[in-house]
Structure formats: C-alpha cells, structure tokens
Tab-separated table of C-alpha atoms (C1' of nucleotides) in Angstrom:
chain	number	residue	atom	x	y	z
A	1	UNK	CA	193.630	171.611	145.079
A	2	UNK	CA	190.577	172.504	147.070
A	3	UNK	CA	187.709	170.053	146.598
A	4	UNK	CA	184.982	171.482	144.342
A	5	UNK	CA	182.417	170.853	147.068
A	6	UNK	CA	184.455	172.879	149.538
A	7	UNK	CA	184.964	175.664	147.023
A	8	UNK	CA	181.273	176.068	146.332
A	9	UNK	CA	180.366	175.666	149.982
A	10	UNK	CA	182.684	178.459	151.038
A	11	UNK	CA	181.417	180.668	148.227
A	12	UNK	CA	177.918	180.143	149.569
A	13	UNK	CA	179.179	180.950	153.059
A	14	UNK	CA	180.733	184.239	151.990
A	15	UNK	CA	177.325	185.378	150.777
A	16	UNK	CA	175.143	184.006	153.560
A	17	UNK	CA	177.144	183.941	156.811
A	18	UNK	CA	175.361	185.511	159.737
A	19	UNK	CA	177.414	188.064	161.701
A	20	UNK	CA	177.555	186.089	164.945
A	21	UNK	CA	179.516	187.641	167.820
A	22	UNK	CA	181.930	184.711	168.274
A	23	UNK	CA	182.952	184.844	164.636
A	24	UNK	CA	184.953	188.037	165.097
A	25	UNK	CA	187.645	186.460	167.200
A	26	UNK	CA	190.419	183.889	167.276
A	27	UNK	CA	190.657	184.053	171.040
A	28	UNK	CA	190.344	180.428	172.169
A	29	UNK	CA	188.664	181.453	175.419
A	30	UNK	CA	185.786	183.144	173.582
A	31	UNK	CA	185.527	180.340	171.060
A	32	UNK	CA	185.534	177.698	173.786
A	33	UNK	CA	182.857	179.593	175.711
A	34	UNK	CA	180.650	179.939	172.651
A	35	UNK	CA	181.030	176.272	171.727
A	36	UNK	CA	180.072	175.024	175.180
A	37	UNK	CA	177.035	177.304	175.190
A	38	UNK	CA	176.005	176.149	171.729
A	39	UNK	CA	176.128	172.419	172.474
A	40	UNK	CA	172.615	171.137	171.755
A	41	UNK	CA	171.471	174.736	171.808
A	42	UNK	CA	170.145	177.031	169.110
A	43	UNK	CA	172.005	180.197	168.233
A	44	UNK	CA	168.966	182.325	169.094
A	45	UNK	CA	168.820	180.812	172.547
A	46	UNK	CA	172.548	180.928	173.246
A	47	UNK	CA	173.550	184.310	171.908
A	48	UNK	CA	172.402	186.436	174.844
A	49	UNK	CA	174.048	184.036	177.272
A	50	UNK	CA	177.316	184.324	175.367
A	51	UNK	CA	177.194	188.116	175.564
A	52	UNK	CA	176.390	188.001	179.281
A	53	UNK	CA	179.254	185.596	179.932
A	54	UNK	CA	181.963	187.524	178.109
A	55	UNK	CA	180.817	190.717	179.794
A	56	UNK	CA	180.822	189.152	183.261
A	57	UNK	CA	183.898	186.983	182.686
A	58	UNK	CA	186.102	188.703	180.068
A	59	UNK	CA	188.897	186.146	180.408
A	60	UNK	CA	189.576	182.694	181.777
A	61	UNK	CA	190.911	184.093	185.049
A	62	UNK	CA	187.709	185.979	185.748
A	63	UNK	CA	185.695	182.834	185.145
A	64	UNK	CA	188.042	180.782	187.309
A	65	UNK	CA	187.708	183.221	190.201
A	66	UNK	CA	183.912	183.083	190.246
A	67	UNK	CA	181.906	180.756	192.460
A	68	UNK	CA	180.331	177.790	190.756
A	69	UNK	CA	176.992	179.059	192.022
A	70	UNK	CA	177.476	182.372	190.239
A	71	UNK	CA	178.323	180.581	187.007
A	72	UNK	CA	175.251	178.380	187.315
A	73	UNK	CA	173.061	181.393	188.014
A	74	UNK	CA	174.289	183.056	184.824
A	75	UNK	CA	173.633	179.772	183.022
A	76	UNK	CA	170.098	179.530	184.451
A	77	UNK	CA	167.568	178.734	181.733
A	78	UNK	CA	170.059	177.259	179.266
A	79	UNK	CA	169.709	173.674	180.474
A	80	UNK	CA	172.217	170.812	180.553
A	81	UNK	CA	173.770	172.359	183.627
A	82	UNK	CA	176.706	169.957	183.674
A	83	UNK	CA	178.065	172.132	180.885
A	84	UNK	CA	178.286	175.087	183.262
A	85	UNK	CA	179.937	173.087	186.026
A	86	UNK	CA	182.481	171.647	183.592
A	87	UNK	CA	183.040	175.105	182.137
A	88	UNK	CA	183.920	176.444	185.550
A	89	UNK	CA	186.087	173.435	186.416
A	90	UNK	CA	188.022	173.749	183.164
A	91	UNK	CA	188.507	177.484	183.626
A	92	UNK	CA	190.082	176.835	187.002
A	93	UNK	CA	192.251	174.108	185.509
A	94	UNK	CA	193.512	176.368	182.724
A	95	UNK	CA	194.009	179.347	185.018
A	96	UNK	CA	195.939	177.508	187.708
A	97	UNK	CA	197.509	174.418	186.140
A	98	UNK	CA	198.282	175.958	182.744
A	99	UNK	CA	198.860	179.529	183.941
A	100	UNK	CA	196.078	180.723	181.684
A	101	UNK	CA	197.571	179.348	178.474
A	102	UNK	CA	194.844	177.672	176.466
A	103	UNK	CA	195.655	174.230	174.986
A	104	UNK	CA	196.261	174.758	171.264
A	105	UNK	CA	195.998	171.328	169.635
A	106	UNK	CA	193.052	169.051	168.965
A	107	UNK	CA	194.508	166.260	171.101
A	108	UNK	CA	195.179	168.530	174.063
A	109	UNK	CA	191.811	170.218	173.822
A	110	UNK	CA	190.182	166.801	173.903
A	111	UNK	CA	191.571	166.289	177.404
A	112	UNK	CA	189.566	169.180	178.847
A	113	UNK	CA	186.454	168.314	180.837
A	114	UNK	CA	183.336	169.066	178.830
A	115	UNK	CA	185.246	169.165	175.539
A	116	UNK	CA	184.505	166.244	173.233
A	117	UNK	CA	185.429	165.527	169.645
A	118	UNK	CA	183.188	168.166	168.139
A	119	UNK	CA	184.206	170.975	170.476
A	120	UNK	CA	187.913	170.109	170.300
A	121	UNK	CA	187.763	170.241	166.504
A	122	UNK	CA	185.853	173.515	166.596
A	123	UNK	CA	188.356	175.260	168.874
A	124	UNK	CA	191.382	173.758	167.102
A	125	UNK	CA	190.192	174.938	163.699
A	126	UNK	CA	188.580	178.282	164.586
A	127	UNK	CA	191.316	179.490	166.936
A	128	UNK	CA	194.408	177.694	165.613
A	129	UNK	CA	193.515	176.744	162.023
A	130	UNK	CA	194.295	173.092	162.707
A	131	UNK	CA	192.949	171.039	159.778
A	132	UNK	CA	190.449	168.879	161.636
A	133	UNK	CA	186.819	168.589	160.562
A	134	UNK	CA	183.912	169.294	162.879
A	135	UNK	CA	181.016	166.847	162.934
A	136	UNK	CA	177.864	168.129	164.561
A	137	UNK	CA	174.178	167.697	163.790
A	138	UNK	CA	174.433	170.046	160.839
A	139	UNK	CA	177.356	168.188	159.317
A	140	UNK	CA	175.602	164.840	159.700
A	141	UNK	CA	172.609	166.204	157.848
A	142	UNK	CA	174.476	167.934	155.018
A	143	UNK	CA	176.730	164.974	154.282
A	144	UNK	CA	174.018	162.335	154.696
A	145	UNK	CA	171.899	164.122	152.118
A	146	UNK	CA	174.649	165.098	149.717
A	147	UNK	CA	176.203	161.613	149.608
A	148	UNK	CA	173.077	159.599	150.360
A	149	UNK	CA	174.884	158.191	153.392
A	150	UNK	CA	172.448	156.027	155.344
A	151	UNK	CA	174.451	155.220	158.457
A	152	UNK	CA	172.296	155.753	161.533
A	153	UNK	CA	173.646	158.936	163.076
A	154	UNK	CA	172.452	157.844	166.522
A	155	UNK	CA	174.950	154.989	166.574
A	156	UNK	CA	178.338	155.872	168.043
A	157	UNK	CA	180.213	154.451	165.063
A	158	UNK	CA	178.524	156.981	162.795
A	159	UNK	CA	180.920	159.631	163.988
A	160	UNK	CA	183.891	157.900	162.366
A	161	UNK	CA	182.027	157.496	159.079
A	162	UNK	CA	180.976	161.112	158.812
A	163	UNK	CA	184.247	162.412	160.166
A	164	UNK	CA	186.109	160.621	157.392
A	165	UNK	CA	183.783	162.158	154.821
A	166	UNK	CA	184.112	165.659	156.237
A	167	UNK	CA	187.850	165.365	156.641
A	168	UNK	CA	188.267	164.278	153.005
A	169	UNK	CA	186.547	167.471	151.882
A	170	UNK	CA	188.272	169.870	154.235
A	171	UNK	CA	190.907	172.181	152.719
A	172	UNK	CA	193.878	172.068	155.074
A	173	UNK	CA	194.606	175.776	154.820
A	174	UNK	CA	191.021	176.935	155.374
A	175	UNK	CA	189.701	174.664	158.065
A	176	UNK	CA	188.088	177.458	160.049
A	177	UNK	CA	186.089	178.793	157.125
A	178	UNK	CA	185.168	175.339	155.845
A	179	UNK	CA	183.948	174.136	159.222
A	180	UNK	CA	181.957	177.287	159.837
A	181	UNK	CA	180.504	177.007	156.363
A	182	UNK	CA	179.410	173.403	156.840
A	183	UNK	CA	177.504	174.249	159.977
A	184	UNK	CA	176.052	177.461	158.640
A	185	UNK	CA	174.892	175.688	155.518
A	186	UNK	CA	173.178	173.027	157.609
A	187	UNK	CA	171.617	175.605	159.885
A	188	UNK	CA	170.360	178.009	157.218
A	189	UNK	CA	169.963	176.111	153.928
A	190	UNK	CA	170.014	172.338	154.378
A	191	UNK	CA	167.635	172.550	157.348
A	192	UNK	CA	165.943	169.493	158.900
A	193	UNK	CA	162.410	170.248	157.691
A	194	UNK	CA	161.695	171.707	154.263
A	195	UNK	CA	165.274	172.317	153.151
A	196	UNK	CA	165.673	175.086	150.581
A	197	UNK	CA	166.602	172.809	147.709
A	198	UNK	CA	165.224	175.173	145.058
A	199	UNK	CA	168.057	177.620	145.679
A	200	UNK	CA	170.697	175.070	146.652
A	201	UNK	CA	174.128	175.295	145.014
A	202	UNK	CA	174.453	171.498	145.210
A	203	UNK	CA	171.162	170.621	143.565
A	204	UNK	CA	172.835	168.855	140.645
A	205	UNK	CA	174.879	166.372	142.682
A	206	UNK	CA	172.905	165.980	145.899
A	207	UNK	CA	171.840	162.324	146.198
A	208	UNK	CA	168.942	163.116	148.501
A	209	UNK	CA	167.551	165.702	146.097
A	210	UNK	CA	167.968	163.412	143.100
A	211	UNK	CA	166.088	160.627	144.851
A	212	UNK	CA	163.635	162.773	146.788
A	213	UNK	CA	164.886	161.509	150.143
A	214	UNK	CA	165.560	164.839	151.885
A	215	UNK	CA	163.023	163.981	154.574
A	216	UNK	CA	164.504	160.515	155.171
A	217	UNK	CA	168.099	161.668	155.583
A	218	UNK	CA	169.906	161.641	157.844
A	219	UNK	CA	168.759	158.308	159.284
A	220	UNK	CA	168.211	158.498	163.017
A	221	UNK	CA	166.853	155.459	164.830
A	222	UNK	CA	166.905	156.333	168.501
A	223	UNK	CA	163.721	157.687	169.933
A	224	UNK	CA	163.711	159.054	173.440
A	225	UNK	CA	161.164	157.784	175.912
A	226	UNK	CA	159.791	160.129	178.488
A	227	UNK	CA	159.307	159.133	182.116
A	228	UNK	CA	156.590	160.812	184.207
A	229	UNK	CA	157.505	162.120	187.651
A	230	UNK	CA	155.257	163.531	190.349
A	231	UNK	CA	156.683	166.315	192.479
A	232	UNK	CA	155.125	167.903	195.523
A	233	UNK	CA	157.226	170.795	196.733
A	234	UNK	CA	157.025	172.218	200.209
A	235	UNK	CA	157.566	175.976	200.113
A	236	UNK	CA	158.434	177.215	203.578
A	237	UNK	CA	157.951	180.947	204.095
A	238	UNK	CA	158.512	182.750	207.336
A	239	UNK	CA	156.595	185.821	208.413
A	240	UNK	CA	159.978	187.577	208.471
A	241	UNK	CA	160.430	187.104	204.724
A	242	UNK	CA	162.714	184.105	204.537
A	243	UNK	CA	162.335	181.026	202.371
A	244	UNK	CA	164.002	177.613	202.601
A	245	UNK	CA	165.803	176.166	199.573
A	246	UNK	CA	167.237	172.727	198.935
A	247	UNK	CA	170.511	172.288	197.050
A	248	UNK	CA	170.318	169.485	194.483
A	249	UNK	CA	173.439	167.409	194.907
A	250	UNK	CA	172.590	163.933	193.625
A	251	UNK	CA	173.091	162.659	190.095
A	252	UNK	CA	169.606	163.601	188.995
A	253	UNK	CA	168.232	166.475	186.993
A	254	UNK	CA	169.326	170.005	187.881
A	255	UNK	CA	172.458	169.012	189.767
A	256	UNK	CA	174.016	172.095	191.323
A	257	UNK	CA	170.799	174.089	191.276
A	258	UNK	CA	168.386	174.854	194.120
A	259	UNK	CA	164.734	173.990	194.592
A	260	UNK	CA	162.508	173.302	197.604
A	261	UNK	CA	161.923	170.419	199.970
A	262	UNK	CA	160.559	167.720	197.710
A	263	UNK	CA	158.233	164.763	198.138
A	264	UNK	CA	158.180	162.541	195.084
A	265	UNK	CA	155.964	159.598	194.154
A	266	UNK	CA	155.792	157.036	191.371
A	267	UNK	CA	152.276	158.125	190.518
A	268	UNK	CA	149.451	160.224	191.905
A	269	UNK	CA	148.099	157.404	194.072
A	270	UNK	CA	151.392	156.752	195.817
A	271	UNK	CA	151.732	160.510	196.112
A	272	UNK	CA	148.753	160.767	198.467
A	273	UNK	CA	150.154	158.447	201.114
A	274	UNK	CA	153.640	159.856	200.705
A	275	UNK	CA	152.320	163.301	201.538
A	276	UNK	CA	150.398	162.064	204.582
A	277	UNK	CA	153.416	160.145	205.830
A	278	UNK	CA	155.943	162.889	205.272
A	279	UNK	CA	157.402	163.973	208.587
A	280	UNK	CA	157.848	167.634	207.698
A	281	UNK	CA	154.352	168.058	206.293
A	282	UNK	CA	152.822	166.179	209.213
A	283	UNK	CA	154.580	168.306	211.770
A	284	UNK	CA	153.626	171.519	209.986
A	285	UNK	CA	149.986	170.481	209.944
A	286	UNK	CA	150.123	169.398	213.570
A	287	UNK	CA	151.215	172.907	214.439
A	288	UNK	CA	148.232	174.273	212.544
A	289	UNK	CA	150.429	176.132	210.063
A	290	UNK	CA	148.660	178.119	207.348
A	291	UNK	CA	148.792	176.014	204.141
A	292	UNK	CA	147.896	176.566	200.494
A	293	UNK	CA	148.216	174.424	197.388
A	294	UNK	CA	149.150	175.646	193.925
A	295	UNK	CA	147.807	174.575	190.564
A	296	UNK	CA	149.560	171.728	188.795
A	297	UNK	CA	152.594	172.694	186.752
A	298	UNK	CA	153.673	170.472	183.864
A	299	UNK	CA	157.329	170.776	183.021
A	300	UNK	CA	158.845	168.926	180.066
A	301	UNK	CA	162.456	167.810	180.002
A	302	UNK	CA	164.231	165.783	177.352
A	303	UNK	CA	163.573	162.469	179.159
A	304	UNK	CA	161.039	163.375	181.801
A	305	UNK	CA	157.627	164.937	182.164
A	306	UNK	CA	157.237	166.479	185.583
A	307	UNK	CA	153.871	167.084	187.228
A	308	UNK	CA	154.495	169.502	190.058
A	309	UNK	CA	152.482	171.147	192.794
A	310	UNK	CA	153.647	173.583	195.433
A	311	UNK	CA	152.429	173.413	199.032
A	312	UNK	CA	153.108	176.717	200.711
A	313	UNK	CA	153.348	176.909	204.492
A	314	UNK	CA	153.611	180.250	206.248
A	315	UNK	CA	154.714	180.408	209.866
A	316	UNK	CA	157.093	182.156	212.194
A	317	UNK	CA	160.748	181.736	211.390
A	318	UNK	CA	161.468	180.128	214.731
A	319	UNK	CA	158.824	177.456	214.271
A	320	UNK	CA	160.022	176.644	210.763
A	321	UNK	CA	163.620	176.489	211.903
A	322	UNK	CA	162.697	174.028	214.645
A	323	UNK	CA	160.706	171.763	212.337
A	324	UNK	CA	163.319	171.928	209.569
A	325	UNK	CA	166.123	171.038	211.936
A	326	UNK	CA	164.229	167.967	213.086
A	327	UNK	CA	162.639	166.771	209.834
A	328	UNK	CA	164.509	168.255	206.887
A	329	UNK	CA	168.181	168.854	207.544
A	330	UNK	CA	169.996	170.262	204.557
A	331	UNK	CA	167.521	173.007	203.776
A	332	UNK	CA	169.042	176.457	203.523
A	333	UNK	CA	167.370	179.600	204.822
A	334	UNK	CA	167.411	182.400	202.256
A	335	UNK	CA	166.082	185.951	202.465
A	336	UNK	CA	163.509	186.226	199.698
A	337	UNK	CA	165.280	189.217	198.159
A	338	UNK	CA	168.457	187.159	197.794
A	339	UNK	CA	166.849	184.576	195.533
A	340	UNK	CA	168.394	186.250	192.496
A	341	UNK	CA	171.786	184.913	193.594
A	342	UNK	CA	170.652	181.300	193.423
A	343	UNK	CA	170.535	179.155	190.284
A	344	UNK	CA	167.012	177.761	189.941
A	345	UNK	CA	165.376	175.365	187.499
A	346	UNK	CA	163.008	177.088	185.089
A	347	UNK	CA	160.103	175.304	186.778
A	348	UNK	CA	160.951	176.921	190.128
A	349	UNK	CA	161.666	180.293	188.571
A	350	UNK	CA	158.338	180.212	186.775
A	351	UNK	CA	156.501	179.350	189.980
A	352	UNK	CA	158.207	182.194	191.839
A	353	UNK	CA	157.313	184.685	189.141
A	354	UNK	CA	153.695	183.567	188.895
A	355	UNK	CA	153.223	183.799	192.658
A	356	UNK	CA	154.879	187.243	192.801
A	357	UNK	CA	157.552	186.155	195.210
B	1	DC	C1'	176.256	150.590	173.645
B	2	DA	C1'	172.277	152.873	175.389
B	3	DG	C1'	170.720	156.078	178.542
B	4	DT	C1'	170.862	160.635	180.556
B	5	DC	C1'	171.602	165.298	181.051
B	6	DG	C1'	167.132	171.209	179.766
B	7	DT	C1'	164.854	174.274	177.412
B	8	DG	C1'	162.315	176.485	173.804
B	9	DG	C1'	160.520	176.739	169.253
B	10	DG	C1'	158.546	175.156	164.927
B	11	DA	C1'	155.671	172.188	162.042
C	1	DT	C1'	148.736	167.686	170.789
C	2	DT	C1'	152.623	165.586	169.780
C	3	DC	C1'	156.852	165.132	167.876
C	4	DC	C1'	161.358	166.573	166.521
C	5	DC	C1'	165.486	168.625	167.445
C	6	DA	C1'	169.468	172.297	168.365
C	7	DA	C1'	177.303	174.200	167.014
C	8	DG	C1'	177.266	167.096	172.322
C	9	DA	C1'	179.472	165.022	176.330
C	10	DC	C1'	179.617	161.694	179.723
C	11	DT	C1'	178.713	157.246	182.031
DNA sequence: CAGTCGTGGGA
DNA sequence: TTCCCAAGACT
C-alpha cells in the first residue's frame, strides 16, 4: 500500500544514508537534543556539539542539573542561543514535572518550549514511530520541485500545504525511515544549488526537472534586510589580571551571553559624541588611565552587520572597581583565566584570541 | 503576519 | 563581494 514515491525514496535512502550519530538511537532525549541543535544548522556544524552534549549531559537529569551558563558555554558558537536556554528549561521541566519521562506523542511534544511543529514531528516519528510527517527546508524543496508546487514557503500558510503533501505520501508503519529519507534526499541529492538531477531516481516524474525550473523552486519571497550597528566596547583590565564582563539580559542579540561594557551609536558620527560623553570613558581618561584602541571588527549576523572596536583600559583593580561602581553598575569582575567558564559571542571570543588574552 | 533570533560555508 | 541558506521557533 506504500506510495510508489515513498518506496523509491526509501530505497534511495538505504543506499545513501549517512551514518549520523543520532540515527543509532530511539532514545527521545538524544533525538530531541539532536533536533534542537540541528534547527537552522548544518549537520557538519552541529555534529561536534551533539557529541559534546551527550558526553557532558548523558541524560535529561544531567542536563537539568547544570547551570544555564554552563549549557550556554557548551553551545557557544552555534548561534540562536534561545535554543540553548529553552533546551535547559525543558530539561528541567521534564526532569522535575514529568519525573524524567519524555512526552511520547506529537501533541504533547508540541507543548514543550523550543519544540515546534517540525521538531515535534521529528521526535514523535523517530523515537515513537508516530505517523506524522516532518516539514523542514529539505522537505519544502523536494516536494516543491517534485510536484511543481509554487506556494511561497516563506508564508506561514505554506506549512499546511506542504504538510498535507508530505503526510499523503508517508507510510504509516515506516514514518521514521520516510521522514529521515525525505530530509536526507533534500540534503544530499535535491540540494538547493545544482541538484544532482542526472542521477535522480525521480527524474521521470519530477515537475521541476521536466520544466527546467529546479532553480526557481521552491518559491521563497522574503528577503532579509540587514541593519548596521556600531559598537565600541570598553575592555577593563586590572594590573592584577582581572577583566570586567557585562551579562546581556535584554531582548537583543546574544541574550544570556557575556560581553563588555558597550557604547553603541546609530552611525559613526553619533558614535564620536557618544564616546566623549560616556561617563565611564570620561572618568577613565580623567584618571589618565592607559588606553589603546583595536582595529575594526566586522561581524555579520542574520539581520545585523556589526562594526566593532575595542577600547582597552589598563589600571589598578581598585581604581577600576571605584569607577565601575559609580559609572557602570552591573559589570562583573572575572579573573582572566576563568573566561573559559563564560559563554561569549563569537565576536568577543575572536577578539580575545587575537589579542592573546 | 512579518520580524527576529547566529554562525559558517559555498557559489 | 554579495547573496543564499541550513533538520525552525517565537513574538
């Protein structure tokens, strides 16, 4: 009764599946962890993080017992840090409220923080063989091309359209294999640029191939606009080897991570006066503190382009403490050799490495 | 709905 | 250089 498409897809999968570490298990904790890591993230980038996480936190209780800061530090460099904070929150919820028993249905999984429709379907099918189709970027692409489906995948209603398609193809008794196969096929064969149509098992029926529209499908309208930001960081270093960090708590980029005291301006012109007017910088200069300025760093995020410079001030710890208390409450004094315990944005980590901190 | 949340890699 | 985008979720 299996749909011919599904049959051929799974045959392809049996020959071409990569041996990924999270494919050897039905443990929902491992599958959940891998799926959160892989959201908007390439396998090559996520794999080492997955291995680090299961080694450090072998079960949901271990993850629940950790500090959020430790989880974020392990996540450092992966981006979209809300994923890590939700991961930790959900681990604590499962460990304490559910006594460690993982939710085992699509609907219940959907209630977990950080678990949306895709991830709930992935866990439900991979761990519990529930017949619910996954729809991720790969699935959009494969189905849009195969069926010539032109719905804009950036519109929220597209999910329902493609879910219905995927669900109609899914064999109820092999949902795990089918879902894995759909994504693997999209990732390895029906790739975004230059898909391997010459060796494709669906060449005869694929609408995109027949009409030469592989490059036009799937349709995606939304284009992200990038906002420039101008950062001037104040790096406070004491002669005793301490450094002052700033926890990022607001709903901005890098929430939950640490950076330095920051002066930000709309543009470079505004920046100049902002620096002169800043109370902490003024007081440091008034004290004649040794100062140096770094090169400009350019750091690209999905919606922002950050131009950053680092102003380093070196002084005695007591002087810095006095000025910080008066002008920059909220900074945290850290021994330089304890920086490895703090989750830092890649921009900050790169600066620290380049200046041999 | 439309915008926002990182980072790295490939064309 | 610039653009796209990668096993999305949340507001």
